[in-house]
CSV table of C-alpha atoms and ligand atoms in Angstrom, one decimal:
chain,number,residue,atom,x,y,z
B,1,MET,CA,14.4,-1.4,24.0
B,2,THR,CA,17.6,-1.0,26.0
B,3,ALA,CA,21.0,-1.3,25.6
B,4,PRO,CA,23.1,-4.0,27.6
B,5,HIS,CA,25.1,-3.3,30.6
B,6,ASP,CA,28.5,-4.0,29.1
B,7,GLY,CA,27.4,-0.8,26.4
B,8,SER,CA,27.6,-2.6,23.3
B,9,THR,CA,24.6,-2.3,21.0
B,10,PRO,CA,22.1,-4.9,20.9
B,11,PRO,CA,21.3,-6.6,17.8
B,12,VAL,CA,19.4,-5.5,15.2
B,13,PRO,CA,15.8,-6.6,15.4
B,14,THR,CA,15.0,-8.7,12.3
B,15,GLN,CA,13.5,-11.7,13.0
B,16,LEU,CA,13.8,-11.3,16.4
B,17,ASP,CA,10.5,-10.0,17.8
B,18,ALA,CA,8.3,-10.7,15.0
B,19,HIS,CA,8.9,-14.6,14.0
B,20,HIS,CA,6.0,-14.4,11.4
B,21,GLY,CA,4.1,-12.2,9.6
B,22,PRO,CA,4.2,-9.0,7.4
B,23,LEU,CA,6.4,-7.2,10.3
B,24,ALA,CA,9.1,-10.2,10.0
B,25,ASP,CA,8.7,-10.2,6.0
B,26,ALA,CA,9.1,-7.0,6.3
B,27,ARG,CA,12.7,-6.9,8.4
B,28,ALA,CA,14.2,-9.7,7.0
B,29,GLN,CA,13.7,-7.7,3.2
B,30,LEU,CA,15.5,-4.7,4.7
B,31,ALA,CA,18.0,-7.1,6.3
B,32,ALA,CA,18.8,-8.4,2.7
B,33,ALA,CA,19.0,-5.1,1.5
B,34,VAL,CA,21.4,-3.7,4.3
B,35,ASP,CA,23.6,-7.1,3.5
B,36,HIS,CA,23.8,-6.2,-0.5
B,37,LEU,CA,24.5,-2.8,0.5
B,38,GLY,CA,26.8,-3.2,3.1
B,39,VAL,CA,25.1,-1.0,5.7
B,40,ASP,CA,26.7,-0.6,9.5
B,41,ASP,CA,24.6,-2.1,12.2
B,42,GLY,CA,24.0,1.5,13.7
B,43,THR,CA,21.9,2.3,10.7
B,44,HIS,CA,20.6,-0.8,10.0
B,45,ARG,CA,19.0,-0.6,13.1
B,46,MET,CA,17.7,3.0,12.7
B,47,LEU,CA,16.0,1.6,9.7
B,48,ALA,CA,14.5,-1.4,11.3
B,49,ILE,CA,12.9,0.7,14.6
B,50,PRO,CA,9.7,2.9,13.7
B,51,ARG,CA,11.3,6.6,14.6
B,52,ARG,CA,7.8,7.2,16.3
B,53,GLU,CA,4.4,4.8,17.2
B,54,MET,CA,1.2,5.7,19.1
B,55,ALA,CA,-1.0,3.2,20.2
B,56,VAL,CA,-4.8,4.7,21.4
B,57,ALA,CA,-8.2,3.5,22.4
B,58,VAL,CA,-10.9,4.5,20.3
B,59,PRO,CA,-13.8,4.3,22.7
B,60,LEU,CA,-17.4,4.4,20.6
B,61,ARG,CA,-20.7,5.5,21.9
B,62,ARG,CA,-22.5,3.2,19.8
B,63,ASP,CA,-26.2,4.0,18.0
B,64,ASP,CA,-27.7,1.7,20.8
B,65,GLY,CA,-26.7,3.8,23.7
B,66,SER,CA,-23.5,1.2,24.3
B,67,THR,CA,-20.0,2.0,24.5
B,68,ALA,CA,-17.6,0.0,22.8
B,69,VAL,CA,-13.8,0.3,22.5
B,70,TYR,CA,-11.1,-0.4,19.6
B,71,GLU,CA,-7.4,-0.6,19.7
B,72,GLY,CA,-5.8,2.1,17.1
B,73,PHE,CA,-2.5,2.7,16.1
B,74,ARG,CA,-0.3,5.4,14.0
B,75,VAL,CA,3.4,4.4,13.2
B,76,GLN,CA,5.8,6.8,11.8
B,77,HIS,CA,8.5,4.7,10.3
B,78,ASN,CA,11.0,7.3,8.9
B,79,PHE,CA,10.9,11.0,8.2
B,80,SER,CA,14.3,10.9,6.5
B,81,ARG,CA,13.1,12.3,3.1
B,82,GLY,CA,10.0,14.3,4.3
B,83,PRO,CA,6.6,14.1,6.3
B,84,ALA,CA,5.6,10.3,7.3
B,85,LYS,CA,2.9,9.2,4.6
B,86,GLY,CA,0.5,6.7,4.3
B,87,GLY,CA,-2.9,4.9,4.7
B,88,LEU,CA,-5.3,4.4,7.5
B,89,ARG,CA,-6.7,0.8,7.7
B,90,PHE,CA,-9.8,-0.1,9.0
B,91,PHE,CA,-9.9,-4.0,9.5
B,92,PRO,CA,-10.6,-6.4,12.3
B,93,ALA,CA,-7.3,-8.6,12.2
B,94,VAL,CA,-5.0,-4.8,12.4
B,95,ASP,CA,-2.2,-5.0,15.0
B,96,LEU,CA,0.7,-3.1,15.8
B,97,ASP,CA,3.2,-5.4,13.8
B,98,GLU,CA,1.1,-5.3,11.0
B,99,VAL,CA,0.8,-1.8,10.9
B,100,ARG,CA,4.6,-1.3,11.4
B,101,ALA,CA,5.6,-3.5,8.5
B,102,LEU,CA,2.5,-1.7,6.5
B,103,ALA,CA,4.6,2.0,7.8
B,104,MET,CA,8.3,0.3,6.9
B,105,TRP,CA,6.8,-0.6,3.2
B,106,MET,CA,5.7,2.8,2.9
B,107,THR,CA,8.8,4.4,3.4
B,108,TRP,CA,10.6,2.5,0.4
B,109,LYS,CA,7.3,2.9,-1.6
B,110,CYS,CA,7.6,7.2,-1.3
B,111,ALA,CA,11.4,6.7,-1.3
B,112,LEU,CA,11.0,4.6,-4.8
B,113,VAL,CA,8.8,6.8,-6.9
B,114,ASP,CA,11.2,10.0,-5.4
B,115,VAL,CA,8.3,11.5,-3.7
B,116,PRO,CA,9.7,13.9,-0.8
B,117,TYR,CA,8.1,11.8,2.2
B,118,GLY,CA,8.9,9.2,4.7
B,119,GLY,CA,6.8,6.1,5.3
B,120,ALA,CA,3.9,6.2,7.8
B,121,LYS,CA,0.3,3.8,8.7
B,122,GLY,CA,-2.4,4.0,10.9
B,123,GLY,CA,-5.2,1.2,11.7
B,124,VAL,CA,-8.2,0.5,13.7
B,125,ALA,CA,-9.1,-2.8,14.5
B,126,ILE,CA,-12.5,-2.6,13.8
B,127,ASP,CA,-15.0,-4.6,11.2
B,128,THR,CA,-16.9,-1.8,9.1
B,129,ARG,CA,-19.6,-4.1,8.2
B,130,ASP,CA,-20.9,-4.2,11.5
B,131,HIS,CA,-21.1,0.1,12.2
B,132,SER,CA,-23.5,2.2,10.7
B,133,GLY,CA,-22.2,5.3,8.6
B,134,SER,CA,-22.7,8.2,12.1
B,135,GLU,CA,-20.7,5.4,14.1
B,136,LEU,CA,-17.9,5.2,11.3
B,137,GLU,CA,-17.9,8.9,11.7
B,138,ARG,CA,-17.7,8.9,15.5
B,139,VAL,CA,-14.8,6.1,15.7
B,140,THR,CA,-12.9,8.5,12.6
B,141,ARG,CA,-13.2,11.6,14.4
B,142,ARG,CA,-12.5,9.9,17.9
B,143,TYR,CA,-9.3,8.4,16.3
B,144,THR,CA,-8.0,12.0,15.0
B,145,SER,CA,-8.1,13.5,17.6
B,146,GLU,CA,-6.2,10.8,19.6
B,147,ILE,CA,-3.7,10.9,17.3
B,148,LEU,CA,-4.0,14.7,16.5
B,149,PRO,CA,-0.5,15.6,18.2
B,150,ILE,CA,1.4,13.9,15.5
B,151,ILE,CA,-0.4,14.4,12.4
B,152,GLY,CA,-0.1,17.8,10.3
B,153,PRO,CA,0.6,18.4,6.6
B,154,GLU,CA,4.6,19.0,7.7
B,155,VAL,CA,4.3,16.0,10.0
B,156,ASP,CA,2.5,12.8,8.8
B,157,ILE,CA,-0.5,13.0,6.5
B,158,PRO,CA,-3.0,9.9,6.3
B,159,ALA,CA,-5.0,8.6,3.1
B,160,PRO,CA,-7.2,5.8,2.6
B,161,ASP,CA,-6.3,2.5,3.0
B,162,ILE,CA,-8.5,-1.0,3.3
B,163,GLY,CA,-11.7,0.0,5.0
B,164,THR,CA,-11.6,3.9,4.6
B,165,ASP,CA,-12.2,6.2,1.8
B,166,GLU,CA,-12.6,9.5,1.1
B,167,GLN,CA,-15.3,10.3,3.6
B,168,THR,CA,-13.3,9.0,6.1
B,169,MET,CA,-10.3,11.3,4.7
B,170,ALA,CA,-13.1,14.5,4.9
B,171,TRP,CA,-13.9,13.5,8.6
B,172,ILE,CA,-10.0,13.8,9.7
B,173,MET,CA,-9.9,17.0,7.6
B,174,ASP,CA,-12.8,18.2,9.6
B,175,THR,CA,-11.5,17.6,12.9
B,176,TYR,CA,-8.1,18.5,12.7
B,177,SER,CA,-9.4,21.5,10.8
B,178,ALA,CA,-11.4,21.9,14.0
B,179,SER,CA,-9.0,21.9,16.3
B,180,VAL,CA,-6.2,24.2,14.8
B,181,GLY,CA,-9.1,26.7,14.1
B,182,HIS,CA,-8.8,26.9,9.7
B,183,THR,CA,-9.1,24.5,6.8
B,184,VAL,CA,-6.2,22.6,6.6
B,185,PRO,CA,-6.5,20.6,3.2
B,186,GLY,CA,-3.0,19.2,2.9
B,187,VAL,CA,-3.4,16.9,6.1
B,188,VAL,CA,-4.7,14.2,4.5
B,189,THR,CA,-4.9,13.3,0.7
B,190,GLY,CA,-7.7,10.9,-1.2
B,191,LYS,CA,-10.0,13.6,-0.2
B,192,PRO,CA,-13.4,14.2,-2.2
B,193,ILE,CA,-12.7,16.2,-5.3
B,194,SER,CA,-14.8,19.5,-3.7
B,195,LEU,CA,-12.8,19.4,-0.9
B,196,GLY,CA,-9.5,19.8,-2.6
B,197,GLY,CA,-9.1,16.2,-3.3
B,198,SER,CA,-6.9,15.4,-6.6
B,199,LEU,CA,-8.7,14.6,-10.0
B,200,GLY,CA,-7.3,11.3,-10.8
B,201,ARG,CA,-6.6,10.3,-6.9
B,202,ALA,CA,-9.6,7.7,-6.8
B,203,LEU,CA,-8.1,5.0,-9.7
B,204,ALA,CA,-4.5,6.2,-9.4
B,205,THR,CA,-3.3,3.4,-7.3
B,206,SER,CA,-5.6,0.9,-10.3
B,207,ARG,CA,-4.0,2.7,-13.4
B,208,GLY,CA,-0.8,2.6,-11.7
B,209,VAL,CA,-0.9,-1.3,-11.3
B,210,ALA,CA,-2.2,-1.5,-14.6
B,211,HIS,CA,0.5,0.4,-16.3
B,212,ILE,CA,3.4,-1.7,-14.5
B,213,ALA,CA,1.3,-4.8,-15.2
B,214,LEU,CA,1.4,-4.1,-19.2
B,215,MET,CA,5.4,-3.0,-18.6
B,216,ALA,CA,5.8,-6.5,-17.2
B,217,MET,CA,4.0,-8.4,-19.9
B,218,ALA,CA,6.3,-6.6,-22.6
B,219,SER,CA,9.6,-7.6,-20.5
B,220,ARG,CA,8.4,-11.0,-21.3
B,221,GLY,CA,7.2,-10.4,-24.8
B,222,MET,CA,3.7,-10.8,-24.1
B,223,ASP,CA,0.9,-9.3,-26.2
B,224,PRO,CA,-2.2,-7.9,-23.9
B,225,SER,CA,-4.6,-9.4,-26.6
B,226,ASP,CA,-3.1,-13.3,-26.0
B,227,THR,CA,-2.9,-12.7,-22.2
B,228,THR,CA,-4.8,-13.9,-19.3
B,229,ALA,CA,-5.5,-12.4,-15.9
B,230,ALA,CA,-6.9,-13.0,-12.1
B,231,VAL,CA,-7.6,-10.0,-9.9
B,232,GLN,CA,-8.2,-10.7,-6.3
B,233,GLY,CA,-10.1,-7.9,-4.9
B,234,PHE,CA,-12.9,-6.2,-6.1
B,235,GLY,CA,-11.9,-2.9,-4.0
B,236,LYS,CA,-9.8,0.4,-4.6
B,237,VAL,CA,-7.4,-1.6,-6.1
B,238,GLY,CA,-8.5,-4.8,-7.7
B,239,ARG,CA,-11.4,-2.9,-9.7
B,240,GLY,CA,-9.9,-0.5,-11.1
B,241,ALA,CA,-6.8,-2.7,-12.3
B,242,ALA,CA,-9.2,-5.3,-13.6
B,243,ARG,CA,-11.1,-2.3,-15.7
B,244,PHE,CA,-8.1,-0.6,-17.1
B,245,LEU,CA,-6.0,-4.7,-18.0
B,246,ALA,CA,-9.5,-5.9,-20.0
B,247,ASP,CA,-9.4,-2.1,-21.5
B,248,ALA,CA,-5.8,-3.2,-22.9
B,249,GLY,CA,-7.0,-6.0,-24.5
B,250,VAL,CA,-6.0,-8.5,-21.5
B,251,ARG,CA,-8.8,-10.9,-20.9
B,252,VAL,CA,-9.5,-10.8,-16.9
B,253,GLN,CA,-11.1,-14.3,-16.7
B,254,ALA,CA,-11.5,-14.1,-12.6
B,255,VAL,CA,-12.5,-11.6,-10.1
B,256,SER,CA,-12.8,-12.4,-6.5
B,257,ASP,CA,-13.6,-10.5,-3.7
B,258,ILE,CA,-14.3,-11.2,0.0
B,259,ASP,CA,-17.5,-12.8,-0.6
B,260,GLY,CA,-16.8,-15.2,-3.5
B,261,ALA,CA,-15.2,-15.5,-7.0
B,262,VAL,CA,-16.5,-15.6,-10.6
B,263,TRP,CA,-14.6,-16.7,-13.2
B,264,ALA,CA,-15.5,-16.6,-17.5
B,265,GLY,CA,-13.2,-18.1,-19.9
B,266,ASP,CA,-13.6,-15.3,-22.7
B,267,GLY,CA,-13.2,-12.8,-19.8
B,268,LEU,CA,-15.4,-10.7,-17.8
B,269,ASP,CA,-17.0,-7.8,-18.5
B,270,ILE,CA,-15.6,-5.6,-15.4
B,271,THR,CA,-18.1,-2.9,-16.4
B,272,ARG,CA,-20.9,-4.9,-15.9
B,273,LEU,CA,-19.5,-7.0,-13.3
B,274,GLY,CA,-18.9,-3.4,-11.4
B,275,ALA,CA,-22.4,-2.3,-11.7
B,276,HIS,CA,-23.5,-5.8,-10.4
B,277,ALA,CA,-21.1,-5.3,-7.2
B,278,ASP,CA,-22.7,-2.2,-6.9
B,279,GLU,CA,-26.4,-3.5,-7.0
B,280,THR,CA,-25.4,-6.5,-4.8
B,281,GLY,CA,-22.4,-5.7,-2.6
B,282,SER,CA,-20.1,-8.3,-4.5
B,283,VAL,CA,-18.8,-10.1,-7.2
B,284,ALA,CA,-20.7,-13.6,-6.2
B,285,GLY,CA,-23.5,-14.4,-8.7
B,286,PHE,CA,-22.7,-12.3,-11.7
B,287,PRO,CA,-25.0,-13.9,-14.2
B,288,GLY,CA,-22.8,-15.1,-17.1
B,289,ALA,CA,-19.9,-16.5,-15.4
B,290,GLU,CA,-19.2,-19.5,-12.7
B,291,PRO,CA,-18.5,-19.2,-9.6
B,292,ILE,CA,-15.5,-20.7,-8.1
B,293,ASP,CA,-13.9,-21.3,-5.0
B,294,PRO,CA,-11.9,-17.8,-3.9
B,295,ALA,CA,-9.2,-19.4,-2.4
B,296,SER,CA,-8.5,-20.9,-6.2
B,297,LEU,CA,-8.1,-18.1,-7.6
B,298,VAL,CA,-3.8,-17.5,-6.7
B,299,THR,CA,-3.3,-21.0,-8.3
B,300,LEU,CA,-5.5,-20.4,-12.1
B,301,ASP,CA,-4.0,-21.1,-14.9
B,302,VAL,CA,-3.8,-17.0,-16.3
B,303,ASP,CA,-0.9,-15.8,-17.3
B,304,VAL,CA,-0.8,-12.9,-15.3
B,305,LEU,CA,-1.9,-12.9,-11.2
B,306,VAL,CA,-3.1,-9.4,-9.4
B,307,PRO,CA,-3.7,-10.1,-5.6
B,308,ALA,CA,-5.1,-6.7,-4.7
B,309,ALA,CA,-6.6,-7.5,-1.4
B,310,VAL,CA,-4.7,-8.4,1.9
B,311,GLU,CA,-1.3,-9.1,2.6
B,312,GLY,CA,-0.3,-13.0,3.1
B,313,VAL,CA,-2.2,-14.8,0.4
B,314,ILE,CA,0.9,-16.2,-1.9
B,315,THR,CA,2.3,-18.3,0.8
B,316,GLU,CA,4.8,-21.4,1.0
B,317,ASP,CA,1.6,-23.5,1.1
B,318,ASN,CA,0.4,-22.6,-2.6
B,319,ALA,CA,3.5,-20.7,-4.1
B,320,ASP,CA,4.1,-24.0,-5.8
B,321,HIS,CA,0.7,-24.3,-7.4
B,322,VAL,CA,0.8,-20.7,-8.7
B,323,ARG,CA,0.4,-21.4,-12.9
B,324,ALA,CA,0.6,-17.3,-13.7
B,325,SER,CA,4.2,-16.1,-14.9
B,326,ILE,CA,3.7,-12.5,-13.7
B,327,ILE,CA,2.4,-11.6,-10.3
B,328,VAL,CA,1.5,-7.7,-9.6
B,329,GLU,CA,1.1,-6.6,-6.3
B,330,GLY,CA,-1.9,-4.2,-6.0
B,331,ALA,CA,-2.1,-5.2,-2.5
B,332,ASN,CA,0.6,-4.3,0.5
B,333,GLY,CA,2.2,-7.9,1.0
B,334,PRO,CA,0.5,-10.3,-0.6
B,335,THR,CA,3.2,-12.8,-0.9
B,336,THR,CA,5.2,-13.7,1.8
B,337,ASN,CA,9.4,-14.4,1.6
B,338,GLU,CA,8.8,-18.0,2.1
B,339,ALA,CA,6.5,-17.8,-1.5
B,340,ASP,CA,8.7,-15.2,-2.6
B,341,ALA,CA,12.0,-17.5,-2.9
B,342,ILE,CA,9.6,-20.5,-4.1
B,343,LEU,CA,8.4,-18.1,-7.0
B,344,GLY,CA,12.0,-16.7,-7.5
B,345,GLU,CA,13.2,-20.3,-8.3
B,346,ARG,CA,10.4,-21.0,-10.8
B,347,ASP,CA,11.1,-18.3,-12.4
B,348,VAL,CA,7.7,-16.7,-11.8
B,349,LEU,CA,8.3,-12.8,-12.2
B,350,VAL,CA,7.0,-10.9,-9.1
B,351,VAL,CA,6.3,-7.3,-9.5
B,352,PRO,CA,6.8,-5.9,-5.9
B,353,ASP,CA,4.1,-4.1,-4.2
B,354,ILE,CA,6.3,-0.9,-2.8
B,355,LEU,CA,7.0,-0.5,-7.0
B,356,ALA,CA,3.4,-2.2,-8.5
B,357,ASN,CA,0.7,-0.3,-6.3
B,358,ALA,CA,2.9,3.5,-5.8
B,359,GLY,CA,0.1,4.7,-8.0
B,360,GLY,CA,-1.5,6.1,-4.9
B,361,VAL,CA,1.0,7.6,-3.2
B,362,VAL,CA,2.4,9.4,-6.2
B,363,VAL,CA,-1.5,11.4,-6.8
B,364,SER,CA,-1.3,11.7,-2.9
B,365,TYR,CA,1.8,13.7,-3.5
B,366,PHE,CA,-0.1,15.5,-6.3
B,367,GLU,CA,-3.0,16.3,-4.1
B,368,TRP,CA,-0.8,17.4,-1.5
B,369,VAL,CA,1.2,19.6,-3.5
B,370,GLN,CA,-2.2,21.0,-5.2
B,371,ALA,CA,-3.5,21.7,-1.7
B,372,ASN,CA,-0.3,23.4,-0.4
B,373,GLN,CA,-0.2,25.4,-3.7
B,374,ALA,CA,-4.3,25.9,-3.7
B,375,TYR,CA,-4.5,25.1,-7.0
B,376,GLN,CA,-6.3,22.2,-9.0
B,377,TRP,CA,-4.2,20.3,-12.1
B,378,SER,CA,-6.2,19.0,-14.7
B,379,GLU,CA,-6.8,15.3,-14.8
B,380,ARG,CA,-4.7,14.8,-18.0
B,381,GLU,CA,-2.0,16.8,-16.3
B,382,VAL,CA,-1.9,14.2,-13.9
B,383,LYS,CA,-2.6,10.7,-15.4
B,384,ASP,CA,0.7,12.3,-17.2
B,385,ARG,CA,2.7,12.7,-14.6
B,386,LEU,CA,1.7,9.3,-13.0
B,387,GLU,CA,2.8,7.5,-15.8
B,388,GLU,CA,6.1,9.4,-16.1
B,389,ARG,CA,7.2,8.4,-12.5
B,390,MET,CA,5.6,4.4,-12.5
B,391,THR,CA,7.8,4.5,-15.7
B,392,ARG,CA,11.0,5.9,-14.3
B,393,ALA,CA,10.5,3.5,-11.3
B,394,TRP,CA,10.0,0.4,-13.3
B,395,HIS,CA,13.4,1.0,-15.5
B,396,ASP,CA,15.5,1.9,-11.9
B,397,VAL,CA,14.5,-1.2,-10.6
B,398,VAL,CA,14.5,-3.6,-14.0
B,399,GLU,CA,18.1,-1.9,-14.4
B,400,TYR,CA,18.9,-2.0,-10.5
B,401,ALA,CA,18.1,-5.9,-11.0
B,402,GLY,CA,19.4,-6.8,-13.8
B,403,ALA,CA,23.0,-4.8,-12.7
B,404,HIS,CA,23.1,-6.5,-9.3
B,405,ARG,CA,21.4,-10.0,-10.6
B,406,LEU,CA,18.7,-9.4,-7.8
B,407,THR,CA,15.0,-10.0,-8.2
B,408,TYR,CA,12.5,-7.0,-8.3
B,409,ARG,CA,11.6,-6.7,-5.1
B,410,GLU,CA,15.2,-7.2,-3.9
B,411,ALA,CA,16.2,-4.5,-6.0
B,412,ALA,CA,13.4,-2.0,-5.5
B,413,THR,CA,13.9,-2.6,-1.6
B,414,ALA,CA,17.5,-2.0,-2.1
B,415,LEU,CA,17.0,1.0,-4.2
B,416,SER,CA,14.7,2.8,-1.5
B,417,VAL,CA,16.7,1.7,1.6
B,418,ARG,CA,19.8,3.3,-0.5
B,419,ARG,CA,18.0,6.8,-0.9
B,420,VAL,CA,17.0,6.9,2.4
B,421,ILE,CA,20.5,6.4,4.2
B,422,GLU,CA,21.7,9.1,1.5
B,423,ALA,CA,19.3,11.8,2.9
B,424,HIS,CA,19.7,10.6,6.4
B,425,GLU,CA,23.5,10.8,6.0
B,426,LEU,CA,23.4,14.2,4.2
B,427,ARG,CA,21.3,15.5,7.1
B,428,GLY,CA,23.7,13.5,9.8
B,429,LEU,CA,22.3,12.8,13.2
B,430,TYR,CA,21.3,15.1,15.5
B,431,PRO,CA,22.8,15.9,18.2
J,1,LIG,N1,-2.8,3.3,1.3
J,1,LIG,C1,-2.1,3.5,-0.2
J,1,LIG,C2,-1.1,2.8,-0.1
J,1,LIG,O1,-0.7,1.9,0.8
J,1,LIG,C3,-2.0,4.9,-0.3
J,1,LIG,C4,-1.0,5.6,0.9
J,1,LIG,C5,-1.1,7.4,0.5
J,1,LIG,O2,-1.2,7.8,-0.6
J,1,LIG,O3,-0.3,7.9,1.5
J,1,LIG,O4,0.3,2.8,-0.8
């Protein structure tokens, strides 16, 4: 972006170059925090624009000998508090603006749970279901080699997100390590345990979501054994969250995934549901539960709603019909800003993504520390330290929201933005 001829600073990009979607929402959330904190325009502009972004073509030689090409991105939103950190998403609808929004949210998330990172995100616009394992390996390795100059254990550390997993991380680690000539376990987190992954990482996001959900229930005087919940998504986040909530006595009445949704008034047996999903590939058709329309899940008559799939599922079109009194955002960006305003007016407690799903990056941080020290912590240690950080972040947000009469999202964003600005100001602007 170039400055106008009169030398004045161009306007801060808020809604200007993203009219709707996650980036517009993320920038409007930043604008509200900036307004609340009384931040100057120059600093606002610095936080609205990613520090570095890379768009790459990812050519793939398919198993049948033909060639396909996918678009890939890596966006590093901020480095003020440390190396950039964030997941890598393989999903057909990935685009640069979405990755920019997700990278900005990672900056706030890392600051909120006080891990020494900035935020980043990566994405490849690919449907993993259309590809064999060896094709996914080639795509991952080629994407890694394209973004290699801008990643590293002290630069930017990818992790799993939608469509990627510990195997993907192993391929990234291997490709990076082969290129630099030695094994670098700290270049990714969410690795297989046998390659230096952390005990407790795979379920960390889910564990954090359930922990936050239970604290949110307690804050509203709700007893878990008298509480019902619906979980959207049965992947890396939703599946574990449903299980941990059920373990705590919550009646998880409904669960959905990309292929269907099921409901049981007395609560679903999450362990059996998991076995069914492993066998058939979906929660759909689970015996002993009624099939329901997946689109109706967010408006079910339950106490707690956990959207743990993709962004933009609670919108101005359905926010009025949400019946839960607590929403715990397992996904990144599941509630649009318009929906947020409606839910706020209706006194629905929305626990924002940057707090609710931060357990993943907290244990990613633990994994990175363990890799850097070449020493493995016990699972107990990981779980205790995770719980401690999630609890502290929850209380920080609740206190700040109360003191400044803000929603939890506004409070969480403002607190995080303040921490990032503090780091930026201490470092100063070079040159
Ligand atoms: N993809 C996860 C997230 O959105 C984890 C990121 C990480 O561990 O770096 O928080």
